[in-house]
Amino acid sequence: MAKRSGEKNQVILDAAVKTFARSGYHRTRISDIAGQAGVADGTVYIYFNNKEDILISLFQNLMTRFVKELRSELAHCRNTNEKLETIIDYHLRTLGSKPEQARVTQIELRQIDQNINEGISKPLMSYFQLIEEVIEEGKKQALYRQEIDTRTARKVIFGAIDEVVTCWVMSTKPYQLSNLKNPLFELLVKGLQ
Amino acid sequence: MAKRSGEKNQVILDAAVKTFARSGYHRTRISDIAGQAGVADGTVYIYFNNKEDILISLFQNLMTRFVKELRSELAHCRNTNEKLETIIDYHLRTLGSKPEQARVTQIELRQIDQNINEGISKPLMSYFQLIEEVIEEGKKQALYRQEIDTRTARKVIFGAIDEVVTCWVMSTKPYQLSNLKNPLFELLVKGLQ
Amino acid sequence: MAKRSGEKNQVILDAAVKTFARSGYHRTRISDIAGQAGVADGTVYIYFNNKEDILISLFQNLMTRFVKELRSELAHCRNTNEKLETIIDYHLRTLGSKPEQARVTQIELRQIDQNINEGISKPLMSYFQLIEEVIEEGKKQALYRQEIDTRTARKVIFGAIDEVVTCWVMSTKPYQLSNLKNPLFELLVKGLQ
Amino acid sequence: MAKRSGEKNQVILDAAVKTFARSGYHRTRISDIAGQAGVADGTVYIYFNNKEDILISLFQNLMTRFVKELRSELAHCRNTNEKLETIIDYHLRTLGSKPEQARVTQIELRQIDQNINEGISKPLMSYFQLIEEVIEEGKKQALYRQEIDTRTARKVIFGAIDEVVTCWVMSTKPYQLSNLKNPLFELLVKGLQ
DNA sequence: GATGAATGAGAGTTCATTCAT
DNA sequence: AATGAATGAACTCTCATTCAT
C-alpha cells in the first residue's frame, strides 16, 4: 500500500494549517506538525526546507487554488458588478468555511520575515491583479468613475474584505462571515460608481 | 543628573520602536533594545515585564496619543464629511511621517499572541469607536444611507486605510503616503452616501 | 551486464576516498558516498557495516597493497641502505601520485575513534614491521650502530616520512613530493650509521 | 567573592582538555564540557563561539606557553647541540607529564576542519620557526652539514618527536616518554652532522 | 535603581541507519 | 541484491529572564 507520491507532502501541509491555527506560527514546533501529521520529525525536512518554507508553501498552495477557482467562477458572471460581488462572495465564503485556513491567512502569515514576505507576495499579486482587472473593466464600461485610481481602489476593496475577515477570525464567530457580503458589496460598489 | 522618573521608560520604548522596525519583533533581542537604549539588559526588566509587554506598551502609548490628537483635530471640523476626511488625512499623515512607527503598527504588531492581542484590542477599540461615531453622525444627518451597518462601514473604512498604509510600508516608499488621501476619501465617502 | 562480485564494493571504496578527501570524514555523509558511487544509500550498508567500517576497509585495502608492493620492490634491492632508500622512495612516490589517498591517510584517518584505531593499527603494524626488519638487518651487518633502539629508529623514520607527507598534503603542493627523497634519506641514514 | 575576570575562560578550557582527552573531540558535547566545568551550557557560549573555537583556543594557549617556555630554556644552552637536545627534552617532558594535553595535541587536534587547521597552523609555525633557527645556527657553525635543507630537517626532527609522542599516547604508557630523549637525540643529531 | 554575567530550557535541524518493496 | 523514503535520537546554539553585587 505505497502512499501515492506527493501525498505525504499534503499530509504535512494539512497538519501545519491545523497546528499554526491552533498555536500560532512562532509557538508551533516542527515536532508539533510532525506529530499532527503522524510522521517523524525528520520526514518534515524531506519535504520542506524549514518552518518558513512550510508556511510559504501552505499559502502558495491555498492562494493558487483560490485564484484559480475564483477565476472560473468569474467566467460565469454576466456583468462587472456581478464580478465584484462574486469576488467578495467567494472570498468570504471560502475563508468563512475554513476557519483554520482563515486564521493562518489573516494572522499567522503576517509574521513576516523578509523571505516569507517574498514567498507571499507573488501569489497575492495574482489576486490583486484579478481585482484590478475587474475595476478596469468597470471603468472601460463607464460603470465606474473614470478618475478612480485602479491601484487605490484595489487596496480599498481588498483592505475592506480583509479587515472584515480578520475581525471575524479574531471574534468568537457569532455570525456567518458570508452574511457580510451584501453590506460590503453595497459600500464598495457605491464607492466605485 | 537625576533623570526625571519615567524618562528611562520612554528611552526604552523609543529604542524598541527603532529595533522592532529594523529587525522585526521576533528577531529583536532584549539585548538589542537595551543596547539601542544605552541601558543594561536587566534594566529593561525594571520597566517592563517582558518583551511582549514592551510591544504592547509601545502600541498603547502610540494609540492613546493618536486618538487623543485625532479627537482634538476633529473638534475643529465643520461637518461630518470633513471629519471623515480628517480621519483619513490624520491617519495617513501620522504614519506617513513616522515610517518606523508605521512598520511596527502595520507589521510587527500583528505577530499576535493571545496576550498581545488583548493589549492591542483595547486601545484600537477607541479608534474604532471614534470612526463609528462619525458614521453614526452622518447617518443621523441623513448624509449617509440609513441602511448602512455602522460596524461594517467602520471595517471598510479602517480596512481600506490600513491596507493603503501597509502597502506603503512594504513598498520602497516611492510616493508620499498622504497623496492617497483624496482618492481614498472619494471612494469611501461615495460608498457611504 | 552482471557485475563481478566485489566490484561494487570497490566502487564504493573509490567513491569514499574521493569524498573523504574532498569533504573530510566527519563532514562526509553516507549519501554523499552513495551518490558519488552511483548507488542508493541503502546499498552502502549491504557492503559495509557503517561509516567507520568504510574508512577502515579503505585503509586496510590501501595498506595491504602498499606493504605487498613495497616488499616486492625491496626484493630487488642489493643492500640495506638501498632498502631504506626504497622505503622512502616508495612511500613518497605512492602518496605523491595519489593526493586523494594521501589526504585520507594523513588527515582523515586520524579522526580516531577507538574502533577505527584498532582497524588501523593492524595493517600499519606490518609496515612498521617491515621498516624494523630493515633496521635490524643493517644492525646485523654492522652498517648501523649497535646501540640503536630499533623501535625508536623506526618511529624516527616513519615519523619523518609521515611529517613530510603531511606537510605536502596540507600545502598547495607546489613541489613534487618525491623530490624530498634524497634529503630525507641522507638525514635518516646518517642518523643510523 | 567575584571570580576574577578571565577565570571562567580558563575553567572551561581546563574542562575541555579533560573532556576531549576522555571522549575525543567529535564525541564531546558542549554540555559535557559545561558539566565538567561546572557552568551552564550557555555560559560556554559567552566565552567561546563554538566547539571548534574551544579546541583552537586550547591549542593556541598551550602552544604559546610551550614556545615561550621552550625559548627561555634554550636561552640557557651553551651550544647548538644542547639546544637540539633541549628541544627534544622539553617536548617529551612537557607532553609526557600531561597525558591529557598530549592526547588532545596528538589526536584530537588533527580532526581537521579548514578553520581548525588555520587556527592551529599559526601557533605551530612559531615552534617550527624555533626548530629551524637552531638548525640554521648549527649550519652556520659548521656543526651541521651545509647541504642540509633546513625545512626538511625540521620536518624530520618534528616528525620524529611527534611520532614518538603519538606512539606513547596510543600505548598503555608502560614507559616514561622522556626516556626516549637520548636515543632520539642521537639519531637526529647524527643525521644532521 | 542599575548592572551584566550567568542560566538552562527549548527548538530547529542533521544524518546514520533501517526495512518494506 | 538494490532501493530510497522514513525514522528519531542526538546535538548545537539562542536568548528571555534572573539575581548577586
mmCIF file of C-alpha atoms in Angstrom, chain A:
data_model
loop_
_atom_site.group_PDB
_atom_site.id
_atom_site.type_symbol
_atom_site.label_atom_id
_atom_site.label_comp_id
_atom_site.label_asym_id
_atom_site.label_seq_id
_atom_site.Cartn_x
_atom_site.Cartn_y
_atom_site.Cartn_z
ATOM 1 C CA MET A 1 0.000 0.000 0.000
ATOM 2 C CA ALA A 2 2.535 2.534 -1.064
ATOM 3 C CA LYS A 3 1.303 6.003 -0.464
ATOM 4 C CA ARG A 4 0.822 7.969 -3.596
ATOM 5 C CA SER A 5 3.726 10.250 -4.366
ATOM 6 C CA GLY A 6 3.143 13.728 -3.039
ATOM 7 C CA GLU A 7 0.551 12.523 -0.619
ATOM 8 C CA LYS A 8 2.790 12.985 2.409
ATOM 9 C CA ASN A 9 3.572 16.490 1.283
ATOM 10 C CA GLN A 10 -0.115 17.280 1.582
ATOM 11 C CA VAL A 11 -0.475 15.439 4.876
ATOM 12 C CA ILE A 12 2.194 17.666 6.341
ATOM 13 C CA LEU A 13 0.665 20.839 4.944
ATOM 14 C CA ASP A 14 -2.720 19.878 6.356
ATOM 15 C CA ALA A 15 -1.145 19.230 9.713
ATOM 16 C CA ALA A 16 0.626 22.564 9.524
ATOM 17 C CA VAL A 17 -2.591 24.504 8.894
ATOM 18 C CA LYS A 18 -4.196 22.863 11.894
ATOM 19 C CA THR A 19 -1.196 23.460 14.114
ATOM 20 C CA PHE A 20 -0.477 27.012 13.029
ATOM 21 C CA ALA A 21 -4.154 27.866 13.516
ATOM 22 C CA ARG A 22 -4.194 26.311 16.965
ATOM 23 C CA SER A 23 -0.893 27.554 18.369
ATOM 24 C CA GLY A 24 0.317 30.279 16.079
ATOM 25 C CA TYR A 25 3.294 30.155 13.792
ATOM 26 C CA HIS A 26 6.002 31.024 16.273
ATOM 27 C CA ARG A 27 4.671 28.799 19.003
ATOM 28 C CA THR A 28 4.419 25.833 16.669
ATOM 29 C CA ARG A 29 7.326 23.423 16.789
ATOM 30 C CA ILE A 30 8.254 21.233 13.887
ATOM 31 C CA SER A 31 7.614 18.287 16.149
ATOM 32 C CA ASP A 32 4.048 19.506 16.653
ATOM 33 C CA ILE A 33 3.461 19.490 12.930
ATOM 34 C CA ALA A 34 5.145 16.120 12.542
ATOM 35 C CA GLY A 35 3.106 14.705 15.384
ATOM 36 C CA GLN A 36 -0.140 16.031 13.950
ATOM 37 C CA ALA A 37 0.817 14.622 10.553
ATOM 38 C CA GLY A 38 1.746 11.270 12.029
ATOM 39 C CA VAL A 39 5.276 11.315 10.631
ATOM 40 C CA ALA A 40 8.706 11.608 12.174
ATOM 41 C CA ASP A 41 10.288 14.996 12.684
ATOM 42 C CA GLY A 42 12.909 14.228 10.091
ATOM 43 C CA THR A 43 10.304 13.435 7.487
ATOM 44 C CA VAL A 44 9.148 17.022 7.515
ATOM 45 C CA TYR A 45 12.606 18.014 6.331
ATOM 46 C CA ILE A 46 12.409 15.639 3.377
ATOM 47 C CA TYR A 47 9.522 17.660 2.036
ATOM 48 C CA PHE A 48 10.300 21.141 3.281
ATOM 49 C CA ASN A 49 13.469 23.063 3.959
ATOM 50 C CA ASN A 50 12.318 24.573 7.221
ATOM 51 C CA LYS A 51 9.381 26.003 9.094
ATOM 52 C CA GLU A 52 9.250 29.121 6.973
ATOM 53 C CA ASP A 53 9.134 27.001 3.858
ATOM 54 C CA ILE A 54 6.081 25.205 5.200
ATOM 55 C CA LEU A 55 4.245 28.437 5.849
ATOM 56 C CA ILE A 56 5.076 29.767 2.418
ATOM 57 C CA SER A 57 4.194 26.548 0.610
ATOM 58 C CA LEU A 58 0.966 26.478 2.534
ATOM 59 C CA PHE A 59 -0.014 29.918 1.422
ATOM 60 C CA GLN A 60 1.096 29.410 -2.150
ATOM 61 C CA ASN A 61 -0.997 26.271 -2.300
ATOM 62 C CA LEU A 62 -4.064 27.943 -0.893
ATOM 63 C CA MET A 63 -3.705 31.097 -2.900
ATOM 64 C CA THR A 64 -3.085 29.349 -6.202
ATOM 65 C CA ARG A 65 -6.202 27.274 -5.780
ATOM 66 C CA PHE A 66 -8.100 30.331 -4.519
ATOM 67 C CA VAL A 67 -7.327 32.433 -7.556
ATOM 68 C CA LYS A 68 -7.878 29.604 -9.985
ATOM 69 C CA GLU A 69 -11.319 28.761 -8.632
ATOM 70 C CA LEU A 70 -12.266 32.390 -8.318
ATOM 71 C CA ARG A 71 -11.335 32.968 -11.948
ATOM 72 C CA SER A 72 -13.536 30.089 -13.011
ATOM 73 C CA GLU A 73 -16.456 31.494 -11.016
ATOM 74 C CA LEU A 74 -15.926 34.908 -12.589
ATOM 75 C CA ALA A 75 -16.175 33.301 -16.020
ATOM 76 C CA HIS A 76 -19.865 32.718 -15.374
ATOM 77 C CA CYS A 77 -20.660 36.311 -14.438
ATOM 78 C CA ARG A 78 -22.788 38.347 -16.764
ATOM 79 C CA ASN A 79 -21.517 41.821 -15.859
ATOM 80 C CA THR A 80 -18.836 43.668 -13.950
ATOM 81 C CA ASN A 81 -20.830 44.355 -10.850
ATOM 82 C CA GLU A 82 -21.644 40.700 -10.631
ATOM 83 C CA LYS A 83 -17.961 40.025 -10.849
ATOM 84 C CA LEU A 84 -17.218 42.360 -7.969
ATOM 85 C CA GLU A 85 -19.988 40.701 -5.997
ATOM 86 C CA THR A 86 -18.538 37.305 -6.822
ATOM 87 C CA ILE A 87 -15.097 38.307 -5.605
ATOM 88 C CA ILE A 88 -16.490 39.430 -2.266
ATOM 89 C CA ASP A 89 -18.777 36.444 -2.010
ATOM 90 C CA TYR A 90 -16.108 33.918 -2.909
ATOM 91 C CA HIS A 91 -13.566 35.475 -0.547
ATOM 92 C CA LEU A 92 -15.952 35.472 2.401
ATOM 93 C CA ARG A 93 -17.400 32.060 1.551
ATOM 94 C CA THR A 94 -14.025 30.393 1.189
ATOM 95 C CA LEU A 95 -12.459 31.698 4.373
ATOM 96 C CA GLY A 96 -15.737 31.591 6.257
ATOM 97 C CA SER A 97 -15.979 27.875 5.679
ATOM 98 C CA LYS A 98 -12.379 27.132 6.671
ATOM 99 C CA PRO A 99 -11.693 28.943 9.920
ATOM 100 C CA GLU A 100 -8.291 27.308 10.317
ATOM 101 C CA GLN A 101 -7.097 28.405 6.927
ATOM 102 C CA ALA A 102 -8.567 31.809 7.611
ATOM 103 C CA ARG A 103 -6.623 32.160 10.817
ATOM 104 C CA VAL A 104 -3.394 31.225 9.082
ATOM 105 C CA THR A 105 -4.077 33.599 6.233
ATOM 106 C CA GLN A 106 -5.174 36.529 8.343
ATOM 107 C CA ILE A 107 -2.898 36.207 11.316
ATOM 108 C CA GLU A 108 -0.037 33.754 11.180
ATOM 109 C CA LEU A 109 1.025 34.640 7.708
ATOM 110 C CA ARG A 110 1.735 38.186 8.752
ATOM 111 C CA GLN A 111 4.636 37.037 10.941
ATOM 112 C CA ILE A 112 6.681 38.471 8.232
ATOM 113 C CA ASP A 113 10.292 37.737 7.722
ATOM 114 C CA GLN A 114 11.680 39.067 4.507
ATOM 115 C CA ASN A 115 11.703 35.566 2.984
ATOM 116 C CA ILE A 116 8.188 34.780 3.980
ATOM 117 C CA ASN A 117 7.182 38.121 2.694
ATOM 118 C CA GLU A 118 8.545 37.416 -0.775
ATOM 119 C CA GLY A 119 7.034 33.960 -0.869
ATOM 120 C CA ILE A 120 3.696 35.517 -0.041
ATOM 121 C CA SER A 121 3.786 38.491 -2.331
ATOM 122 C CA LYS A 122 3.815 36.646 -5.602
ATOM 123 C CA PRO A 123 0.679 34.536 -5.156
ATOM 124 C CA LEU A 124 -1.111 37.508 -3.602
ATOM 125 C CA MET A 125 -0.219 39.620 -6.584
ATOM 126 C CA SER A 126 -2.248 37.435 -8.892
ATOM 127 C CA TYR A 127 -5.281 38.021 -6.682
ATOM 128 C CA PHE A 128 -4.618 41.757 -6.720
ATOM 129 C CA GLN A 129 -4.247 41.566 -10.474
ATOM 130 C CA LEU A 130 -7.605 39.903 -10.763
ATOM 131 C CA ILE A 131 -9.331 42.569 -8.693
ATOM 132 C CA GLU A 132 -7.721 45.309 -10.707
ATOM 133 C CA GLU A 133 -8.872 43.701 -13.941
ATOM 134 C CA VAL A 134 -12.453 43.907 -12.759
ATOM 135 C CA ILE A 135 -12.073 47.544 -11.773
ATOM 136 C CA GLU A 136 -10.538 48.373 -15.138
ATOM 137 C CA GLU A 137 -13.363 46.592 -16.887
ATOM 138 C CA GLY A 138 -15.888 48.633 -14.941
ATOM 139 C CA LYS A 139 -14.106 51.844 -15.870
ATOM 140 C CA LYS A 140 -13.973 50.875 -19.537
ATOM 141 C CA GLN A 141 -17.708 50.242 -19.489
ATOM 142 C CA ALA A 142 -18.245 53.624 -17.804
ATOM 143 C CA LEU A 143 -19.832 51.721 -14.958
ATOM 144 C CA TYR A 144 -17.224 53.067 -12.552
ATOM 145 C CA ARG A 145 -15.860 56.597 -12.426
ATOM 146 C CA GLN A 146 -13.036 57.358 -14.814
ATOM 147 C CA GLU A 147 -10.973 59.317 -12.328
ATOM 148 C CA ILE A 148 -10.709 56.360 -9.968
ATOM 149 C CA ASP A 149 -7.149 55.196 -9.383
ATOM 150 C CA THR A 150 -7.307 51.474 -10.021
ATOM 151 C CA ARG A 151 -4.492 50.652 -7.659
ATOM 152 C CA THR A 152 -6.036 52.590 -4.784
ATOM 153 C CA ALA A 153 -9.463 51.146 -5.454
ATOM 154 C CA ARG A 154 -7.996 47.670 -5.332
ATOM 155 C CA LYS A 155 -6.437 48.452 -1.960
ATOM 156 C CA VAL A 156 -9.773 49.714 -0.677
ATOM 157 C CA ILE A 157 -11.594 46.614 -1.862
ATOM 158 C CA PHE A 158 -9.024 44.144 -0.642
ATOM 159 C CA GLY A 159 -8.407 46.051 2.590
ATOM 160 C CA ALA A 160 -12.117 46.163 3.343
ATOM 161 C CA ILE A 161 -12.704 42.464 2.737
ATOM 162 C CA ASP A 162 -9.516 41.572 4.572
ATOM 163 C CA GLU A 163 -10.462 43.624 7.609
ATOM 164 C CA VAL A 164 -13.899 42.066 7.712
ATOM 165 C CA VAL A 165 -12.341 38.598 7.659
ATOM 166 C CA THR A 166 -9.758 39.474 10.277
ATOM 167 C CA CYS A 167 -12.417 40.816 12.623
ATOM 168 C CA TRP A 168 -14.371 37.619 12.190
ATOM 169 C CA VAL A 169 -11.326 35.441 12.813
ATOM 170 C CA MET A 170 -10.486 37.342 15.981
ATOM 171 C CA SER A 171 -14.052 37.209 17.208
ATOM 172 C CA THR A 172 -15.833 34.288 18.747
ATOM 173 C CA LYS A 173 -17.522 33.981 15.339
ATOM 174 C CA PRO A 174 -21.094 34.601 16.489
ATOM 175 C CA TYR A 175 -22.144 35.330 12.911
ATOM 176 C CA GLN A 176 -21.704 33.857 9.449
ATOM 177 C CA LEU A 177 -18.910 35.593 7.648
ATOM 178 C CA SER A 178 -20.773 35.492 4.345
ATOM 179 C CA ASN A 179 -23.650 37.469 5.850
ATOM 180 C CA LEU A 180 -21.434 40.485 5.392
ATOM 181 C CA LYS A 181 -21.351 40.100 1.636
ATOM 182 C CA ASN A 182 -24.255 42.396 0.869
ATOM 183 C CA PRO A 183 -23.391 45.359 3.107
ATOM 184 C CA LEU A 184 -19.791 45.091 1.942
ATOM 185 C CA PHE A 185 -20.781 44.976 -1.697
ATOM 186 C CA GLU A 186 -23.084 47.949 -1.353
ATOM 187 C CA LEU A 187 -20.434 50.098 0.286
ATOM 188 C CA LEU A 188 -17.763 49.187 -2.233
ATOM 189 C CA VAL A 189 -19.765 49.342 -5.410
ATOM 190 C CA LYS A 190 -21.250 52.721 -4.468
ATOM 191 C CA GLY A 191 -17.713 53.952 -3.891
ATOM 192 C CA LEU A 192 -16.770 52.974 -7.395
ATOM 193 C CA GLN A 193 -19.817 54.238 -9.266
#
